[in-house]
C-alpha cells in the first residue's frame, strides 16, 4: 500500500515538474496567439477603411476581411505550436500546397486584386475622371477591388478588369485643369488664308471661356493633294471643353458658309 502511494506521489511530482518546465513555453504560445489576434484586428480596421474608400461591395469587404483574419491567426497558431515542440512542417506544407492550388485556380482574380492595390497607391485616376484604356473610354463611375466601372457619354456602363487597366496605357483626360481643343479643316488650295485667320481669331476673341494663356495656335499645317490644312487650337478649362467645342464647331460652319469658303474635307482631331 505504501509502495503504491509512493509511486503515485512520484508520478504526480514528475507531472508537476514537467508542467512547470513547459509553463514558459505555454505562456509564450499564448502570447503569440494573442499578438496574432491583435494584429488581425489592426489589419481588419485598415482593410475596412481601404475597401470602403474604394466603394467595394459588402460581400467583397466581408470576404477579404475574414480571409485576412483567418490567415493571420492561423500563422500565429502554427508559431505557437512550434514553440511547444509540435512538428508543424507537414501541417505548413499542406497549407502551402492548398494555397498554391487556390492561387492557380483563381489566378485572374488575384491578378485583378493586385491591380487594384496598384490603382490604390499610385492613383492614375479617381472617380469622376474621364479615361481611355485599350480603346475603352468613359467617366470613372466606380472603382472596385477587382474591376472598374466606366460610364460612357451615352450612359452605358462598362466593366473593365483592373488587370487590363494596369497592363495597358491609361489616358486621363480630366486630371489636368486645362485642355486644348484641336480643330483641323481641309480647304481648297486657293482659299484665302488671311480670311481663315480673321475668322478664327474673331471667334476665339468673342468666346470668353477660351483662355488667353496659353494663346490659341493658328496656322497652315500642310499643303498637299491640292488642299490646305488649317489648324486652330484654343485652350479652355477642362470643365468647359465640350460646351466650347460644340459651340465653336457650329460657329465655324456658319462663318464658312457666310464667307463662301468651301471645305474639301473636314477632319477634326478630337482628343476627348
PDB file of C-alpha atoms in Angstrom, residues 173-174 176-183 203-204 207-217 232-248 270 272:
ATOM      1  CA  UNK A 173      -8.291  63.491 -69.864  1.00  0.00           C
ATOM      2  CA  UNK A 174      -9.590  65.275 -66.773  1.00  0.00           C
ATOM      3  CA  UNK A 176      -5.453  68.490 -65.544  1.00  0.00           C
ATOM      4  CA  UNK A 177      -7.407  71.726 -65.141  1.00  0.00           C
ATOM      5  CA  UNK A 178      -6.825  72.839 -68.771  1.00  0.00           C
ATOM      6  CA  UNK A 179      -7.360  71.122 -72.117  1.00  0.00           C
ATOM      7  CA  UNK A 180      -6.682  72.065 -75.716  1.00  0.00           C
ATOM      8  CA  UNK A 181      -9.370  71.790 -78.384  1.00  0.00           C
ATOM      9  CA  UNK A 182      -7.856  70.719 -81.702  1.00  0.00           C
ATOM     10  CA  UNK A 183      -9.707  71.823 -84.844  1.00  0.00           C
ATOM     11  CA  UNK A 203     -14.448  83.592 -82.827  1.00  0.00           C
ATOM     12  CA  UNK A 204     -11.822  82.915 -80.177  1.00  0.00           C
ATOM     13  CA  UNK A 207     -15.709  83.270 -76.704  1.00  0.00           C
ATOM     14  CA  UNK A 208     -14.958  84.284 -73.108  1.00  0.00           C
ATOM     15  CA  UNK A 209     -14.240  80.718 -71.985  1.00  0.00           C
ATOM     16  CA  UNK A 210     -11.169  80.459 -74.201  1.00  0.00           C
ATOM     17  CA  UNK A 211      -8.043  81.094 -72.154  1.00  0.00           C
ATOM     18  CA  UNK A 212      -5.660  83.905 -73.023  1.00  0.00           C
ATOM     19  CA  UNK A 213      -2.689  81.918 -71.812  1.00  0.00           C
ATOM     20  CA  UNK A 214      -1.587  79.710 -73.447  1.00  0.00           C
ATOM     21  CA  UNK A 215      -2.615  81.643 -76.534  1.00  0.00           C
ATOM     22  CA  UNK A 216      -4.526  79.775 -79.274  1.00  0.00           C
ATOM     23  CA  UNK A 217      -2.377  78.263 -82.010  1.00  0.00           C
ATOM     24  CA  UNK A 232      -6.989  76.165 -84.815  1.00  0.00           C
ATOM     25  CA  UNK A 233      -6.129  75.077 -81.262  1.00  0.00           C
ATOM     26  CA  UNK A 234      -7.518  77.111 -78.355  1.00  0.00           C
ATOM     27  CA  UNK A 235      -7.143  76.230 -74.648  1.00  0.00           C
ATOM     28  CA  UNK A 236     -10.077  76.011 -72.240  1.00  0.00           C
ATOM     29  CA  UNK A 237     -10.783  74.845 -68.737  1.00  0.00           C
ATOM     30  CA  UNK A 238     -11.386  71.103 -68.624  1.00  0.00           C
ATOM     31  CA  UNK A 239     -14.979  71.534 -67.434  1.00  0.00           C
ATOM     32  CA  UNK A 240     -15.747  73.814 -70.414  1.00  0.00           C
ATOM     33  CA  UNK A 241     -14.257  71.548 -73.073  1.00  0.00           C
ATOM     34  CA  UNK A 242     -17.367  70.018 -74.644  1.00  0.00           C
ATOM     35  CA  UNK A 243     -19.580  73.106 -74.427  1.00  0.00           C
ATOM     36  CA  UNK A 244     -16.962  75.267 -76.142  1.00  0.00           C
ATOM     37  CA  UNK A 245     -16.146  72.565 -78.676  1.00  0.00           C
ATOM     38  CA  UNK A 246     -19.711  72.177 -79.955  1.00  0.00           C
ATOM     39  CA  UNK A 247     -20.386  75.929 -79.883  1.00  0.00           C
ATOM     40  CA  UNK A 248     -17.298  76.727 -81.925  1.00  0.00           C
ATOM     41  CA  UNK A 270     -10.653  65.420 -81.120  1.00  0.00           C
ATOM     42  CA  UNK A 272     -11.943  63.776 -75.969  1.00  0.00           C
TER      43      UNK A 272
END
